[in-house]
């Protein structure tokens, strides 16, 4: 029996041509795997059929939307994960779940290798291969676009020559990657970092400059996870989908950033992540109310590290797993309601309440009923600043 390779298949030009290229270059049978992470657009069945029409021996579609939301987006939300303080890791979160299904499918269909359609310049190749290495160290990773120098022009020529069912008219001038957590848009005129994005490139968000009434939404969390929106119970996936609609409708979640890729390149990236940005704002504020000071302060450093690990393709690494344990423990009291006002591209928290709140009105108030003993502050500051005072005396005496 011929050896087999499982290709992460998107239905687009590169991976469609990749089926034939892989077969020609390696002699292996190609199994196509399309993973639904809420990218929307084309019907998954049409994608499944196209892979067969392009020469795949088998074509598998996996609906991983709930798994993606439960096991990848919720940990990211608990971590308030933003790479470079801005990017909610849209693509970085989807690669490990796709890789997991690649490895599983390879095992169950007797393949010795997996493949992806990434180029050699990006982060996604690293994420796929590092995840596969961690999950199935015996599998080999192949990258036809990168390793067999499959350029865009060659791909178009190959598709025409072999009569592959790819519609050239649908090609966008940008490189887009999208899932239920958001969209990433690169290349084209955006490669000049001085060029402003145009309205055309956005699909999850309305123009924040258009005048409309604000929306208000209440998100209820239980241990860091959104469980209801405006009182209606939701699954994590439903919470994300609903917030995409409400926050996206107000233009929330547009990001334009020059980003440090793992491979050393600085690249200009435009993202939209309405649910991501709105939910992180809500979650972060609920933490402000329910997590004790030292844990909250320490967690900010952990969050930045977590985001970098995930960005850098180390989802299935020991350090990331260990940080998850810390983050999970911090979420035990992150239960309560956050009211958000969504308007003109912003998601602003206007109210918070929690049965686990550490906010004590009587300690905080400047009105009558104050239980905070101000006379204790004097001695506290005396001792707090004692080390500074002693060292200052020494430094001044030495002059
Ligand atoms: N630069 C972003 C990241 O590394 C987005 C990558 C988008 N991927 C793509 N194939 N267009 O996460």
XYZ file of C-alpha atoms and ligand atoms in Angstrom:
411
model
C 0.000 0.000 0.000
C 1.207 3.480 -0.855
C 2.257 5.757 1.961
C -0.187 8.457 2.950
C 0.001 12.099 3.921
C -2.803 14.109 5.533
C -2.979 17.666 4.214
C -4.609 20.517 6.138
C -6.971 21.630 3.397
C -8.653 25.029 3.165
C -10.289 24.736 -0.232
C -8.197 27.602 -1.608
C -5.734 27.663 -4.502
C -2.543 26.744 -2.636
C -3.794 23.680 -0.814
C -5.858 22.514 -3.813
C -2.763 22.558 -6.013
C -0.840 21.167 -3.047
C -2.708 17.865 -3.371
C -1.246 17.195 -6.819
C 2.145 18.632 -5.928
C 2.458 16.426 -2.885
C 1.466 13.361 -4.873
C 3.928 14.140 -7.685
C 6.800 15.011 -5.354
C 6.464 12.197 -2.806
C 4.420 9.448 -4.464
C 2.196 9.424 -1.395
C -1.584 9.250 -1.420
C -3.040 12.519 -0.199
C -5.850 12.653 2.359
C -7.433 16.101 2.673
C -8.590 17.329 6.059
C -10.701 20.463 6.374
C -11.245 21.686 9.924
C -14.178 23.981 10.620
C -13.115 26.574 13.197
C -15.919 28.941 12.277
C -14.190 30.483 9.261
C -17.579 30.755 7.552
C -17.735 31.482 3.856
C -17.914 28.364 1.752
C -19.970 25.285 2.582
C -17.710 22.621 4.118
C -19.241 19.970 1.852
C -18.226 21.877 -1.252
C -14.699 22.043 0.162
C -14.740 18.312 0.892
C -15.783 17.530 -2.688
C -13.194 19.900 -4.199
C -10.382 18.013 -2.485
C -11.564 14.798 -4.144
C -11.840 16.570 -7.497
C -8.253 17.759 -7.039
C -7.040 14.197 -6.539
C -7.293 13.412 -2.827
C -7.911 9.709 -2.050
C -10.007 10.661 0.935
C -11.480 13.918 2.136
C -12.446 14.495 5.737
C -14.316 17.429 7.289
C -14.261 17.995 11.042
C -16.581 20.410 12.812
C -14.262 21.699 15.552
C -16.168 24.897 16.349
C -17.232 23.966 19.877
C -13.900 22.326 20.635
C -12.113 25.449 19.390
C -14.268 27.714 21.558
C -14.152 25.512 24.670
C -10.538 24.363 24.662
C -8.687 27.179 22.871
C -10.660 30.433 23.020
C -11.723 30.097 26.660
C -8.150 29.567 27.901
C -7.165 32.616 25.825
C -9.949 34.647 27.426
C -8.944 33.547 30.926
C -5.428 34.681 30.018
C -6.702 37.998 28.549
C -4.353 36.952 25.786
C -3.103 39.801 23.600
C 0.243 39.511 21.800
C 2.088 42.836 21.876
C -0.806 43.991 24.066
C -3.050 44.196 20.981
C -3.425 41.023 18.905
C -5.913 38.453 20.263
C -4.032 35.550 18.599
C -6.716 34.774 16.033
C -4.571 32.555 13.765
C -2.243 31.414 16.520
C -5.154 29.812 18.405
C -6.554 27.918 15.427
C -3.331 26.208 14.318
C -2.986 23.901 17.345
C -6.564 22.621 17.041
C -6.091 22.005 13.310
C -2.762 20.293 14.029
C -4.416 18.104 16.641
C -6.921 16.859 14.070
C -4.156 16.405 11.501
C -2.272 14.157 13.911
C -5.411 12.228 14.890
C -6.469 11.712 11.283
C -2.964 10.632 10.297
C -2.965 8.030 13.075
C -6.432 6.715 12.312
C -5.926 6.549 8.525
C -2.442 5.095 8.712
C -0.520 8.095 7.349
C 3.164 8.619 8.125
C 3.138 12.352 7.504
C 1.077 15.518 7.545
C 1.247 18.624 5.362
C 0.191 22.253 5.384
C 0.052 25.053 2.821
C 2.106 27.664 4.688
C 4.969 29.616 3.189
C 8.379 29.790 4.828
C 7.975 33.368 6.021
C 5.208 33.136 8.560
C 4.348 31.905 12.010
C 1.735 29.373 10.952
C 4.274 26.849 9.574
C 5.955 26.856 12.981
C 2.660 26.466 14.830
C 1.562 23.486 12.707
C 4.854 21.666 12.860
C 5.638 22.377 16.515
C 2.152 21.177 17.512
C 2.442 18.002 15.439
C 5.912 17.359 16.871
C 4.516 17.617 20.402
C 1.468 15.436 19.731
C 2.824 12.809 17.348
C 6.624 12.874 17.294
C 6.761 10.067 14.717
C 4.940 12.015 12.018
C 6.879 13.982 9.408
C 5.645 17.452 8.396
C 5.664 18.443 4.729
C 5.138 21.940 3.378
C 4.686 21.884 -0.424
C 4.369 25.647 -0.857
C 7.549 26.242 1.111
C 9.654 23.176 0.314
C 8.755 22.620 -3.345
C 8.792 26.367 -4.109
C 5.156 26.462 -5.127
C 4.738 30.137 -6.026
C 1.390 31.735 -6.730
C 2.035 31.911 -10.494
C 3.063 28.253 -10.631
C -0.020 27.304 -8.648
C -2.299 29.166 -11.052
C -0.587 27.545 -14.038
C -0.828 24.090 -12.424
C -4.532 24.553 -11.670
C -5.248 25.601 -15.271
C -3.172 22.804 -16.761
C -4.856 20.138 -14.641
C -8.314 21.662 -14.903
C -8.676 21.992 -11.136
C -12.027 23.413 -10.026
C -10.682 26.671 -8.566
C -12.381 29.949 -9.330
C -9.755 32.569 -10.029
C -12.310 35.376 -9.979
C -12.819 34.845 -6.253
C -9.178 35.574 -5.434
C -8.814 38.534 -3.109
C -5.735 40.748 -3.310
C -5.093 40.056 0.390
C -4.020 37.049 2.367
C -6.855 36.403 4.795
C -7.133 33.922 7.644
C -10.332 33.807 9.621
C -12.174 31.877 12.285
C -14.820 32.570 14.896
C -12.320 34.551 17.042
C -11.569 36.994 14.240
C -9.869 37.761 10.929
C -6.299 38.471 9.922
C -5.661 40.455 6.746
C -2.203 40.860 5.221
C -0.373 41.749 1.986
C -1.462 43.896 -0.939
C -1.346 47.659 -0.368
C -1.202 46.998 3.407
C 2.471 46.067 2.999
C 3.218 49.793 3.015
C 2.722 50.482 6.727
C 1.836 54.108 5.972
C -1.214 53.107 3.906
C -4.412 53.285 5.922
C -6.734 50.263 5.774
C -9.810 50.740 3.602
C -13.383 49.773 4.588
C -13.285 46.965 1.990
C -11.004 44.706 3.974
C -13.322 44.354 6.964
C -16.180 41.866 7.134
C -16.722 41.161 10.864
C -16.989 44.845 11.837
C -19.042 47.796 10.656
C -17.366 51.170 10.139
C -17.007 52.592 13.670
C -17.342 56.120 12.236
C -20.920 55.538 11.071
C -23.335 57.182 13.465
C -25.650 54.761 15.312
C -27.178 54.252 18.744
C -24.880 52.553 21.298
C -25.603 48.944 22.270
C -25.557 47.724 25.825
C -24.922 44.130 26.728
C -24.507 42.263 30.018
C -22.082 39.338 30.030
C -22.298 36.883 32.936
C -19.174 34.885 33.757
C -18.667 31.777 35.830
C -15.061 31.106 36.843
C -13.785 33.178 33.958
C -16.063 31.698 31.276
C -19.002 33.599 29.728
C -22.146 31.613 30.562
C -24.975 34.045 29.767
C -25.539 37.142 27.675
C -28.325 39.489 28.728
C -29.505 36.715 31.027
C -29.775 34.090 28.285
C -27.558 31.034 28.865
C -24.926 30.490 26.157
C -22.179 28.020 25.349
C -18.696 29.481 24.827
C -19.178 29.235 21.050
C -22.557 30.988 21.237
C -21.092 33.698 23.464
C -18.390 34.392 20.881
C -20.814 34.315 17.950
C -23.284 36.613 19.706
C -20.591 39.084 20.719
C -19.260 39.101 17.155
C -22.662 40.312 16.019
C -23.271 42.909 18.730
C -19.724 44.249 19.067
C -19.003 43.869 15.343
C -22.120 45.914 14.633
C -20.536 48.765 16.586
C -17.155 48.501 14.874
C -15.438 47.087 17.950
C -12.205 45.100 17.602
C -10.287 46.581 14.667
C -6.532 46.363 15.097
C -3.757 47.725 12.873
C -0.271 46.835 14.057
C 3.322 46.211 13.035
C 4.015 42.832 14.534
C 7.141 40.888 15.463
C 6.941 37.487 13.817
C 8.745 34.529 15.305
C 10.830 34.198 12.125
C 12.298 37.659 12.745
C 10.308 39.718 10.258
C 8.312 42.775 11.256
C 5.031 42.669 9.377
C 2.033 44.948 9.070
C -1.141 43.195 10.161
C -4.758 44.226 10.195
C -7.155 42.268 12.369
C -10.745 42.384 13.447
C -11.860 40.512 16.533
C -15.070 42.016 17.869
C -15.920 39.214 20.311
C -12.297 38.819 21.355
C -11.742 42.456 22.217
C -15.137 42.949 23.897
C -14.970 39.733 25.943
C -11.410 40.387 27.088
C -12.396 43.907 28.216
C -15.309 42.460 30.197
C -13.335 39.572 31.668
C -10.407 41.743 32.674
C -12.665 44.119 34.568
C -14.418 41.280 36.397
C -10.970 40.117 37.480
C -10.253 43.621 38.756
C -13.172 43.199 41.117
C -12.728 39.584 42.182
C -9.018 38.706 42.114
C -6.819 39.752 45.026
C -4.185 42.350 44.315
C -0.994 40.314 44.312
C -2.472 37.515 42.214
C -3.825 40.071 39.725
C -0.488 41.876 39.466
C 1.476 38.672 38.990
C -1.028 37.390 36.444
C -0.329 40.314 34.092
C 3.195 39.026 33.567
C 1.924 35.473 33.119
C -0.600 36.702 30.541
C 2.082 38.338 28.416
C 4.239 35.199 28.562
C 1.256 32.971 27.749
C 0.437 35.086 24.690
C 4.036 34.921 23.477
C 4.195 31.141 23.879
C 0.971 30.690 21.932
C 2.044 33.191 19.284
C 5.352 31.340 18.967
C 3.662 27.989 18.315
C 4.225 26.431 21.737
C 0.587 25.644 22.584
C 1.429 22.033 23.477
C 4.512 22.882 25.537
C 5.294 22.201 29.158
C 5.576 25.863 30.106
C 2.267 26.779 28.498
C 0.604 23.839 30.286
C 2.062 24.921 33.612
C 0.924 28.520 33.130
C -2.571 27.214 32.359
C -2.666 25.629 35.808
C -1.793 28.971 37.393
C -4.318 30.848 35.261
C -7.090 28.344 36.011
C -6.489 28.734 39.711
C -6.831 32.520 39.439
C -10.295 32.099 37.909
C -12.009 30.408 40.862
C -13.772 33.643 41.912
C -14.126 35.289 38.503
C -17.898 34.948 38.575
C -20.343 37.788 38.071
C -21.847 40.246 35.613
C -20.269 42.920 33.452
C -22.271 45.566 31.619
C -20.616 46.776 28.418
C -21.440 49.799 26.345
C -20.483 49.199 22.730
C -20.228 52.243 20.545
C -18.099 53.817 17.804
C -15.497 51.065 17.894
C -15.136 50.955 21.663
C -16.220 48.429 24.284
C -16.431 50.206 27.610
C -17.369 48.599 30.912
C -20.051 50.670 32.654
C -21.027 48.296 35.472
C -19.836 45.256 37.354
C -21.339 43.117 40.115
C -20.332 39.828 41.689
C -21.226 37.599 44.613
C -17.454 37.024 44.906
C -16.534 40.683 44.845
C -13.602 41.973 46.894
C -14.895 45.507 46.487
C -16.015 46.666 49.953
C -18.143 49.782 49.826
C -17.469 50.616 53.458
C -13.720 50.461 52.933
C -13.844 52.464 49.707
C -16.353 55.177 50.600
C -15.447 58.781 51.352
C -18.916 59.249 52.874
C -20.141 58.286 56.315
C -20.018 54.580 57.121
C -16.267 54.464 56.449
C -14.754 51.399 58.156
C -11.195 52.065 56.925
C -9.054 53.174 59.880
C -7.033 56.068 58.430
C -4.878 56.320 61.545
C -3.212 53.034 60.503
C -1.967 54.586 57.246
C 0.597 56.800 58.976
C 2.545 53.922 60.536
C 2.173 51.781 57.446
C 3.831 54.400 55.247
C 6.535 54.993 57.849
C 7.612 51.323 57.649
C 6.943 50.983 53.918
C 9.372 53.774 53.139
C 11.903 52.838 55.808
C 14.313 51.020 53.446
C 14.289 54.008 51.073
C 14.907 56.386 53.939
C 17.841 54.399 55.337
C 19.565 54.021 51.991
C 18.971 57.681 51.129
C 20.718 58.687 54.383
C 23.708 56.547 53.486
C 23.888 57.897 49.921
C 23.612 61.504 51.030
C 26.216 61.049 53.799
C 28.713 59.616 51.297
C 28.739 62.765 49.113
N 0.422 37.377 11.605
C -0.683 36.694 12.181
C -0.215 35.562 13.046
O 0.911 35.178 12.943
C -1.701 36.284 11.173
C -1.343 35.124 10.296
C -2.381 34.931 9.273
N -2.180 33.756 8.507
C -2.349 33.694 7.194
N -2.107 32.544 6.649
N -2.756 34.704 6.469
O -0.944 35.044 13.846
